[in-house]
XYZ file of N, CA and C in Angstrom:
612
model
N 95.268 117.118 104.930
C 95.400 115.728 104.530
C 95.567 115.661 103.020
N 96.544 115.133 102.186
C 97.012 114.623 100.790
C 96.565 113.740 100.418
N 95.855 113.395 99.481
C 95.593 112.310 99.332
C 96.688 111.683 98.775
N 97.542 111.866 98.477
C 98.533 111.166 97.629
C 99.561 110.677 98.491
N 99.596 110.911 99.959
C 100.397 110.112 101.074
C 99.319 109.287 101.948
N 98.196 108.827 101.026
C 97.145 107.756 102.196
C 97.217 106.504 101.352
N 97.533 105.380 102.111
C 97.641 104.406 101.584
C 96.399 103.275 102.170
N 95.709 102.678 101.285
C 94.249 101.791 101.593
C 94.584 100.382 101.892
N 94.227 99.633 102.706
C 94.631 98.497 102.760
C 92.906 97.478 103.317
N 92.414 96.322 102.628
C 91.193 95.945 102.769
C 91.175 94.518 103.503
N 90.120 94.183 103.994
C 89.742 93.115 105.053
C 88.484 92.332 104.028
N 88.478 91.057 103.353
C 87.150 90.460 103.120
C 86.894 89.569 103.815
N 86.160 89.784 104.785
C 85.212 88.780 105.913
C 83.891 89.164 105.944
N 83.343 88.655 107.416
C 82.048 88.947 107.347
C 81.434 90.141 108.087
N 80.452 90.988 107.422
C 79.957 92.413 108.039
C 79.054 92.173 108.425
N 78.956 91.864 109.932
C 77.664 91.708 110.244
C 76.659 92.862 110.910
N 75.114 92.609 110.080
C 74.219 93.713 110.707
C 73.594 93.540 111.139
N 73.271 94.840 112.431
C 72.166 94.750 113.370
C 71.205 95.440 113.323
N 69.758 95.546 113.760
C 68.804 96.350 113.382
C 68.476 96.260 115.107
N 68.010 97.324 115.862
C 67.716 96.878 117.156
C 66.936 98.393 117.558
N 65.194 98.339 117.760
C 64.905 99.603 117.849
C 65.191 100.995 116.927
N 65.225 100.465 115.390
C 65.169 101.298 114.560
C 66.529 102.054 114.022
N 67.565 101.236 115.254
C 68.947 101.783 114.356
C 69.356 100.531 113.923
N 70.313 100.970 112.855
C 71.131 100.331 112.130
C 72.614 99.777 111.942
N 73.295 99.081 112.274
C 74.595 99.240 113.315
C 75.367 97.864 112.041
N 76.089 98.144 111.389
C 77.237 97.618 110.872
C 78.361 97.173 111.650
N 78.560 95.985 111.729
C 80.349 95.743 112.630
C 81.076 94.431 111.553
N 82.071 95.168 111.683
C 83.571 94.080 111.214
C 84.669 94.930 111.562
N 85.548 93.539 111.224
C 86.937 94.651 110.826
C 87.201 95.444 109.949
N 87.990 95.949 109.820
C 88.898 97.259 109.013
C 90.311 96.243 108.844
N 90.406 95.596 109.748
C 92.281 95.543 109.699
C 92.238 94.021 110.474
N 93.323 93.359 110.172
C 93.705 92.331 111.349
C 95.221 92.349 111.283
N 95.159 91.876 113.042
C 96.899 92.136 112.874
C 97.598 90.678 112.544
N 98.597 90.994 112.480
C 99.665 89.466 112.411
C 99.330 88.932 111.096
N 98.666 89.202 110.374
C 98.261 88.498 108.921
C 99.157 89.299 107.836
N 99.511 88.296 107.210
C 101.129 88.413 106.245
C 100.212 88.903 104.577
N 100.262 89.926 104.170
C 99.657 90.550 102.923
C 100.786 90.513 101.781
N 100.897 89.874 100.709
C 101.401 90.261 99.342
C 100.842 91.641 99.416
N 101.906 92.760 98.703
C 101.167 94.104 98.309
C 102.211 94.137 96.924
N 101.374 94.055 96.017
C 101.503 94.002 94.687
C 102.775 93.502 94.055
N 103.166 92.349 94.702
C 104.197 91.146 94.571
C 105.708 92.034 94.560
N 105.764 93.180 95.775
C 106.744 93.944 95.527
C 107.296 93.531 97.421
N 106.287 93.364 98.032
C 107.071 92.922 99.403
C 105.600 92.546 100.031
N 105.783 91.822 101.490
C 105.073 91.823 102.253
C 104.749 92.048 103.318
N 103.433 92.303 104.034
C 102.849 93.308 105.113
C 102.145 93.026 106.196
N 102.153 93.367 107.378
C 101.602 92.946 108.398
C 101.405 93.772 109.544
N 100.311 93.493 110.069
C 99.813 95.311 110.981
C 99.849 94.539 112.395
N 100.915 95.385 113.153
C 101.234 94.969 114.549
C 100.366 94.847 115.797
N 99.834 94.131 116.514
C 98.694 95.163 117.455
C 99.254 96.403 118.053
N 98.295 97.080 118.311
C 98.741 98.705 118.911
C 98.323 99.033 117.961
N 98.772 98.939 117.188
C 99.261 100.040 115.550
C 98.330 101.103 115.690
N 96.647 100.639 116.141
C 95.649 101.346 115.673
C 95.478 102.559 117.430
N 96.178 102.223 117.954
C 95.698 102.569 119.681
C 95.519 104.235 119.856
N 96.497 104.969 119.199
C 96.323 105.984 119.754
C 95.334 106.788 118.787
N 95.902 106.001 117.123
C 94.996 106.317 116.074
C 93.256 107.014 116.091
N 93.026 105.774 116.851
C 91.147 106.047 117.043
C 90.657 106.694 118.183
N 91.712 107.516 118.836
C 91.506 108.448 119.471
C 90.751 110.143 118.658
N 91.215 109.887 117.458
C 91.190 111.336 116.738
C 89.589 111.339 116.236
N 89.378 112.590 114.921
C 87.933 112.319 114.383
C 87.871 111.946 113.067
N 87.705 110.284 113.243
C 87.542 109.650 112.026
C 85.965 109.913 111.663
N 86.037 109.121 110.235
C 84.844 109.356 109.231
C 84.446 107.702 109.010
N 83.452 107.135 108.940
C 83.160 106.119 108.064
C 82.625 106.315 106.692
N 83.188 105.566 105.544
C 82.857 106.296 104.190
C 82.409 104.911 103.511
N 81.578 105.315 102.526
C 81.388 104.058 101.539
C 82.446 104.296 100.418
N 83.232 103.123 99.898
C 84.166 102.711 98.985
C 85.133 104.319 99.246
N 85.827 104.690 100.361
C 86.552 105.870 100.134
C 86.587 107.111 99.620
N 85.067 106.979 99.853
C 84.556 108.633 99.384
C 84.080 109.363 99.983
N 84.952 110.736 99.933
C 84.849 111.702 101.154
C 83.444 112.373 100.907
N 82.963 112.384 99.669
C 81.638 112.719 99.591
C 80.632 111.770 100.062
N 81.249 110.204 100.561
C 79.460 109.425 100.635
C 79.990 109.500 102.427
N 79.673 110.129 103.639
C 80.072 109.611 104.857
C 78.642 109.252 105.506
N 79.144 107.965 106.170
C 78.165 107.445 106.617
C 77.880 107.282 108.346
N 79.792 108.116 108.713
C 79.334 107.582 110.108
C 80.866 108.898 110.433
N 80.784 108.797 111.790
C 81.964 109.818 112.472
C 82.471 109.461 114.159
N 83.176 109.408 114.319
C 83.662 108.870 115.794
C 82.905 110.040 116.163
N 83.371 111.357 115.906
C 82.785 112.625 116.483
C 81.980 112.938 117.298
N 80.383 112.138 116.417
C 79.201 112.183 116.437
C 78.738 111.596 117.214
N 79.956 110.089 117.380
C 79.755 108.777 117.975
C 78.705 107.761 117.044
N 78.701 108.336 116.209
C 77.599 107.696 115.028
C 79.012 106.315 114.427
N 80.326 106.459 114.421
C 81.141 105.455 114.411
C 81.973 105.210 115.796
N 82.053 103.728 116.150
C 82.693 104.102 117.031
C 83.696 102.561 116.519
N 85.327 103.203 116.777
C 86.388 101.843 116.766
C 86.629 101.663 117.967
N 87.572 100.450 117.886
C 88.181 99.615 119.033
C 89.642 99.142 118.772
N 90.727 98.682 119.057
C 91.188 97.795 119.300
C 91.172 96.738 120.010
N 91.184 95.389 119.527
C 91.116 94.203 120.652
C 92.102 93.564 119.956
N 92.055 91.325 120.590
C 93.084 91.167 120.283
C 93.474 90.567 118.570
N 92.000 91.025 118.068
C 91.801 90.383 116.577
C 92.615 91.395 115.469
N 92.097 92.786 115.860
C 92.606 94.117 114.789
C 91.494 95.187 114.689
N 91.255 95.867 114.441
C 90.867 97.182 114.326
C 88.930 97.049 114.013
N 88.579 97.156 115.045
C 87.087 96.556 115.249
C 86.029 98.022 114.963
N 85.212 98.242 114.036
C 84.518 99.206 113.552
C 82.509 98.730 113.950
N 82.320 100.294 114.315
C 80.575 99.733 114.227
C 80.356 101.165 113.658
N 79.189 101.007 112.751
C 78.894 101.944 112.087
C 77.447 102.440 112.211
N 76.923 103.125 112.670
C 75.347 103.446 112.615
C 75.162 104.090 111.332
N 73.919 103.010 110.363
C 74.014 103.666 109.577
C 73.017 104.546 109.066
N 72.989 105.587 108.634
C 72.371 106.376 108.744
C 70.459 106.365 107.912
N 69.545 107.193 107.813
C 68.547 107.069 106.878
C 68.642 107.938 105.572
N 70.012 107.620 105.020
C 70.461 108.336 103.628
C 70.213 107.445 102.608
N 70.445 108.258 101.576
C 70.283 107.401 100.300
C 71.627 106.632 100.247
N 72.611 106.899 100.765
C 74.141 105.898 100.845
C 73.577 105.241 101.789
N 73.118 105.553 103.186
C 72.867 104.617 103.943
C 71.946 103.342 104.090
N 70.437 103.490 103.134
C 70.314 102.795 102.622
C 70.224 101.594 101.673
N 71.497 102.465 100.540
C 71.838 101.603 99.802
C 72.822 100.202 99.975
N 73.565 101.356 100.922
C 74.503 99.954 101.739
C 73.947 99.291 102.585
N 72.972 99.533 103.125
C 72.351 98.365 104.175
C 71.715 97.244 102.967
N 71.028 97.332 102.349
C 70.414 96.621 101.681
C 71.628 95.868 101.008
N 72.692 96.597 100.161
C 73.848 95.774 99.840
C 74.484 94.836 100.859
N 74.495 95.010 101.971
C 75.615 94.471 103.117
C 73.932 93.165 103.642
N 73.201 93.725 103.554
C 71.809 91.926 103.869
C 71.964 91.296 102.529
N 72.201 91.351 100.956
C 72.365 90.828 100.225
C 73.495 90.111 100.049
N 74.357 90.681 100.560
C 75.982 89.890 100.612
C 76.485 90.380 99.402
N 76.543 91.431 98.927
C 76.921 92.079 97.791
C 78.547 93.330 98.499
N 78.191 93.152 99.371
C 79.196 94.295 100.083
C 79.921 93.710 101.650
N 81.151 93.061 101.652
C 81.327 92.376 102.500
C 83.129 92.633 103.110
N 83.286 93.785 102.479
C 84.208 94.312 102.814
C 84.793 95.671 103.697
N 85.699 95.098 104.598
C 85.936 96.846 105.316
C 87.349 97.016 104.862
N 87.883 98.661 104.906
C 88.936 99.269 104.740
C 89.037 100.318 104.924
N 90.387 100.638 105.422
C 90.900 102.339 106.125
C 91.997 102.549 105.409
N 91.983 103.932 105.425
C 92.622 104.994 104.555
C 93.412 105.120 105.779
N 95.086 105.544 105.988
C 95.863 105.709 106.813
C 97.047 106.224 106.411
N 97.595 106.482 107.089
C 99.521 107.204 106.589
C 100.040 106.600 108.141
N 101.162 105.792 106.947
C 101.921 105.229 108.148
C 103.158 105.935 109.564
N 103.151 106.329 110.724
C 104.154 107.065 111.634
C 104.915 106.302 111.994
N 104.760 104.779 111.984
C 106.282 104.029 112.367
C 106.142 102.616 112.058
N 106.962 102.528 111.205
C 107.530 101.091 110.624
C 108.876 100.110 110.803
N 108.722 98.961 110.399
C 110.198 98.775 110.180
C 109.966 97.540 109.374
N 111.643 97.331 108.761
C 111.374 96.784 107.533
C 112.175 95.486 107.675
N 112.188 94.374 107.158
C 112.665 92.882 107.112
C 113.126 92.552 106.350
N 114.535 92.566 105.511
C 114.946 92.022 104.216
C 115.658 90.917 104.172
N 115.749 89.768 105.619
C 116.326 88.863 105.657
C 115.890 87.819 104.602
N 115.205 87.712 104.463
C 114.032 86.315 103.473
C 114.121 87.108 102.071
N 113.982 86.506 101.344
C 113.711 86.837 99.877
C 112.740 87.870 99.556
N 111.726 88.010 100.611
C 110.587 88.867 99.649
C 111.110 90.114 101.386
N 111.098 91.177 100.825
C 110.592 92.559 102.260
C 109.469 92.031 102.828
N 109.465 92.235 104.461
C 108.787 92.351 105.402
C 108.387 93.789 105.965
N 107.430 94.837 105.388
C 107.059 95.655 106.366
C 106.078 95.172 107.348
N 106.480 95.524 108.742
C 105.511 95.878 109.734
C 105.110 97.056 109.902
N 103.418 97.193 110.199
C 103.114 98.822 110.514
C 103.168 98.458 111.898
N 104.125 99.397 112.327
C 103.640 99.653 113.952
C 102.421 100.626 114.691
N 102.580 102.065 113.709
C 101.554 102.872 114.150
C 101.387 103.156 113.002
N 99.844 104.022 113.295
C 99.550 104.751 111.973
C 98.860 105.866 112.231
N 98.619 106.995 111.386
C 97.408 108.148 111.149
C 95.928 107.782 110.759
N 94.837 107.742 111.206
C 94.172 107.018 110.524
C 92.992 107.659 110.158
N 92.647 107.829 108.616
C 91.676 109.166 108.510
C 90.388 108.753 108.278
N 89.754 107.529 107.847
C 88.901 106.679 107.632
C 88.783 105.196 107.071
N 88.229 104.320 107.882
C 87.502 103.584 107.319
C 86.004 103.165 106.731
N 86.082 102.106 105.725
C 84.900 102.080 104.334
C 84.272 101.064 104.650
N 83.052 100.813 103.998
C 82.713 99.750 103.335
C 82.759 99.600 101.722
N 83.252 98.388 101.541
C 83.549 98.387 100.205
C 83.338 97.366 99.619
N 82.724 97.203 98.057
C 82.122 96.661 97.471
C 83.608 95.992 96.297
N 84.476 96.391 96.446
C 86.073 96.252 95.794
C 87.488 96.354 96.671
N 87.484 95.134 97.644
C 88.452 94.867 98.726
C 89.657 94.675 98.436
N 90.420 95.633 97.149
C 91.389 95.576 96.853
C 92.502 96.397 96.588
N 93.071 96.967 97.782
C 93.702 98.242 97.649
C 95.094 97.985 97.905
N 96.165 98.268 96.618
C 97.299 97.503 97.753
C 98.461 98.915 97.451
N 97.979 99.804 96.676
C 99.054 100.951 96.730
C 100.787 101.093 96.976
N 100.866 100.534 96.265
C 102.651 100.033 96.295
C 103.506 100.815 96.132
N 102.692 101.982 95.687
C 103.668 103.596 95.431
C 104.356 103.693 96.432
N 103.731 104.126 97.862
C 103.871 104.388 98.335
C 105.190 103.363 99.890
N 104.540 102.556 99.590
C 104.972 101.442 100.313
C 106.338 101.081 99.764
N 106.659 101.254 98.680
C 108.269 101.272 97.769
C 109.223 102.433 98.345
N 108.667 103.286 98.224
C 108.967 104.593 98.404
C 109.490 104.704 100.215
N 108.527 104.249 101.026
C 108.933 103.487 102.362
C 109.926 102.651 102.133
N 110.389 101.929 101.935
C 111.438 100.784 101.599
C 112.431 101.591 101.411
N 112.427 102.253 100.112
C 113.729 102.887 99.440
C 114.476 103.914 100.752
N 113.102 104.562 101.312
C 113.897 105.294 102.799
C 114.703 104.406 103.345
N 113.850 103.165 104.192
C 114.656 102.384 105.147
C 115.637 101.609 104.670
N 115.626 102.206 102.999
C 117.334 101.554 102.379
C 118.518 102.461 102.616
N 117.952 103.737 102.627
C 119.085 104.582 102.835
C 119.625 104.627 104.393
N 118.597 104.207 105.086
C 119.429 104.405 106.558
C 120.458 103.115 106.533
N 121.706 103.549 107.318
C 122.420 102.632 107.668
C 123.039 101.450 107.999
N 121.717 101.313 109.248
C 122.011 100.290 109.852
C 120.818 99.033 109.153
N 120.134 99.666 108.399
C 119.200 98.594 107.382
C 120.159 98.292 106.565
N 120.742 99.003 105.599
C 121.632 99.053 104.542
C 122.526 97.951 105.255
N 123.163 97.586 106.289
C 124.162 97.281 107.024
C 123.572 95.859 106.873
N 122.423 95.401 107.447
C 121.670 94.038 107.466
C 121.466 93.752 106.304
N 121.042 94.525 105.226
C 120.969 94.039 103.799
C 122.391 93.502 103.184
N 122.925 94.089 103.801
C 124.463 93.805 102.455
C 124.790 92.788 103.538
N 124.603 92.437 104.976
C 124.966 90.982 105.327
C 124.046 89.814 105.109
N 122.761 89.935 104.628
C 121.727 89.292 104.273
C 121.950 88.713 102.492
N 122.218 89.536 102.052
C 122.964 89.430 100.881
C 124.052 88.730 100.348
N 125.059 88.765 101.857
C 126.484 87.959 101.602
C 126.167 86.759 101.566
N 124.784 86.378 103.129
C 124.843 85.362 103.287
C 124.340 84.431 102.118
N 122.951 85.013 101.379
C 122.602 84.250 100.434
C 123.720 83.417 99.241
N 124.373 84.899 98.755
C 125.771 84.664 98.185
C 126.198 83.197 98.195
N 126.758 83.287 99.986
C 127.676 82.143 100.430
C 127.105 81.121 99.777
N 125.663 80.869 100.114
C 124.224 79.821 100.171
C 124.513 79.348 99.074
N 124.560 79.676 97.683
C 124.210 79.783 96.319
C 125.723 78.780 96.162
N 126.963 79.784 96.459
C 128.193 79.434 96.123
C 128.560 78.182 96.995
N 127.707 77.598 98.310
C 127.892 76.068 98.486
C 127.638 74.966 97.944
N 126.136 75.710 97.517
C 125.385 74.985 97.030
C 125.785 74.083 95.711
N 126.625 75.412 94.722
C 126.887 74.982 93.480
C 128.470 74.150 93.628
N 129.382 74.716 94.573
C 130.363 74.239 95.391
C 130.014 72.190 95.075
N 129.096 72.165 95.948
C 128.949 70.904 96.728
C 128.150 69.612 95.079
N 127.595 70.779 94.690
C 127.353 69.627 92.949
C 128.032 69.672 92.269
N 129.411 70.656 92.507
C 130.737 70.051 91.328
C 131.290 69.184 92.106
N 130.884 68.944 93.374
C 132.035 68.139 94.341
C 131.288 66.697 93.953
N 129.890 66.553 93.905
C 129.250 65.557 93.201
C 129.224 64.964 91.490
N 129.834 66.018 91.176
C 129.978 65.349 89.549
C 131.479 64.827 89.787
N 132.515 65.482 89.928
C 133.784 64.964 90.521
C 133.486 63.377 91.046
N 132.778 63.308 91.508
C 132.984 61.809 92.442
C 132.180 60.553 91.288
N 131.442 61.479 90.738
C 130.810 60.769 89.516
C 131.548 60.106 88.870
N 132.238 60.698 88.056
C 133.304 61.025 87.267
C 134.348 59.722 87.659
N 134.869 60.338 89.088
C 135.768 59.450 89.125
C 135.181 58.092 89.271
C-alpha cells in the first residue's frame, strides 16, 4: 500500500457512543452516498451505493486521525465491524482500553471529535463534464481504513486531477467534452447573437 495513491475523504455528523457491559462501541458514518462534495473547487464528487460492497469484505483497520500507528479497531479481530446500507458506509468501532482509546472516548462524550473518514484508492469511476464544474462518481473502491477525526477535512485533489486528466485522454470522454464544449459555445454565441438583435431594434 502507497501512501501517495490513498485519497481521504470526511463525514461531519453525529458519532454516537455506546457503553453496554463494559465495552465501548463507537458508530457513524465514514461515507454517504449521493451527496455532491466540492473537492478543492477543482470538480465535484459523489460516492455511488455499492461503491463500498465488496470493499469491507477485506482486513480493514480503524485509526484515529489516519494514523497507522494509533489503531483502534480491525474487521479482522471483529473489534471493527462495517456495513453497507441505504445511507453509506456504516462503521462500529470497539474501542479499546488504550491510551488512544481512551482518549477518544472521552473526546467523542465531549463533542470535541465528531468526525469519521476512510483512506481508499479508487477501482472504478466515471467522470461528468457536461455542467460547468466535473462530476466524479466513485463507483468502487479499495478501502484500507477508516478514522475518527478531530479535522474532517480531507479533500486531496492531487490525485483526483490526475483521475480526470486520465478520463481526458480516453476517447469517448474526450468525444463528450469537445461536444459539451460546442454546445456551450453555441449558448454564449446566441446569447450575445440575440442582444445585438436587441440593441438593433433599439436603435431603430
Amino acid at each position: 500500500m502507497t501512501t501517495t495513491n490513498i485519497e481521504k475523504r470526511s463525514y461531519v455528523g453525529a458519532v454516537e457512543h455506546r457503553a453496554d457491559d463494559g465495552k465501548r462501541t463507537l458508530i457513524g458514518y465514514a461515507a454517504k452516498f449521493e451527496r455532491l462534495a466540492m473537492i478543492g473547487s477543482y470538480f465535484q464528487e459523489k460516492i455511488a451505493p455499492g461503491a463500498f460492497a465488496t470493499a469491507i469484505g477485506g482486513d480493514i483497520r480503524a485509526l484515529v486521525d489516519h494514523d497507522p500507528g494509533r489503531v483502534i479497531g480491525r474487521t479482522k479481530s471483529g473489534t471493527l465491524r462495517l456495513s453497507e446500507d441505504g445511507t453509506g458506509l456504516r462503521a462500529e468501532i470497539d474501542i479499546p482500553d488504550t491510551s488512544d482509546g481512551n482518549d477518544l472516548w472521552v473526546l467523542v462524550e465531549r463533542g470535541d471529535i465528531s468526525g469519521m473518514s476512510f483512506g481508499f484508492r479508487v477501482t472504478k469511476e466515471t467522470w461528468d463534464e457536461t455542467g460547468d464544474v466535473p462530476v466524479r462518481t466513485i463507483q468502487a473502491v479499495e478501502l484500507f481504513e477508516v478514522s475518527a477525526v478531530a479535522w474532517p477535512a480531507y479533500e486531496d485533489t492531487t490525485i483526483g486531477l490526475r483521475s480526470l486528466d486520465a478520463a481526458r485522454a480516453d476517447g469517448d470522454l474526450a468525444s463528450r467534452n469537445a461536444t459539451a464544449a460546442a454546445r456551450r459555445v453555441a449558448e454564449k454565441r446566441a446569447a450575445m447573437e440575440q442582444r445585438i438583435r436587441g440593441i438593433r431594434q433599439d436603435a431603430s
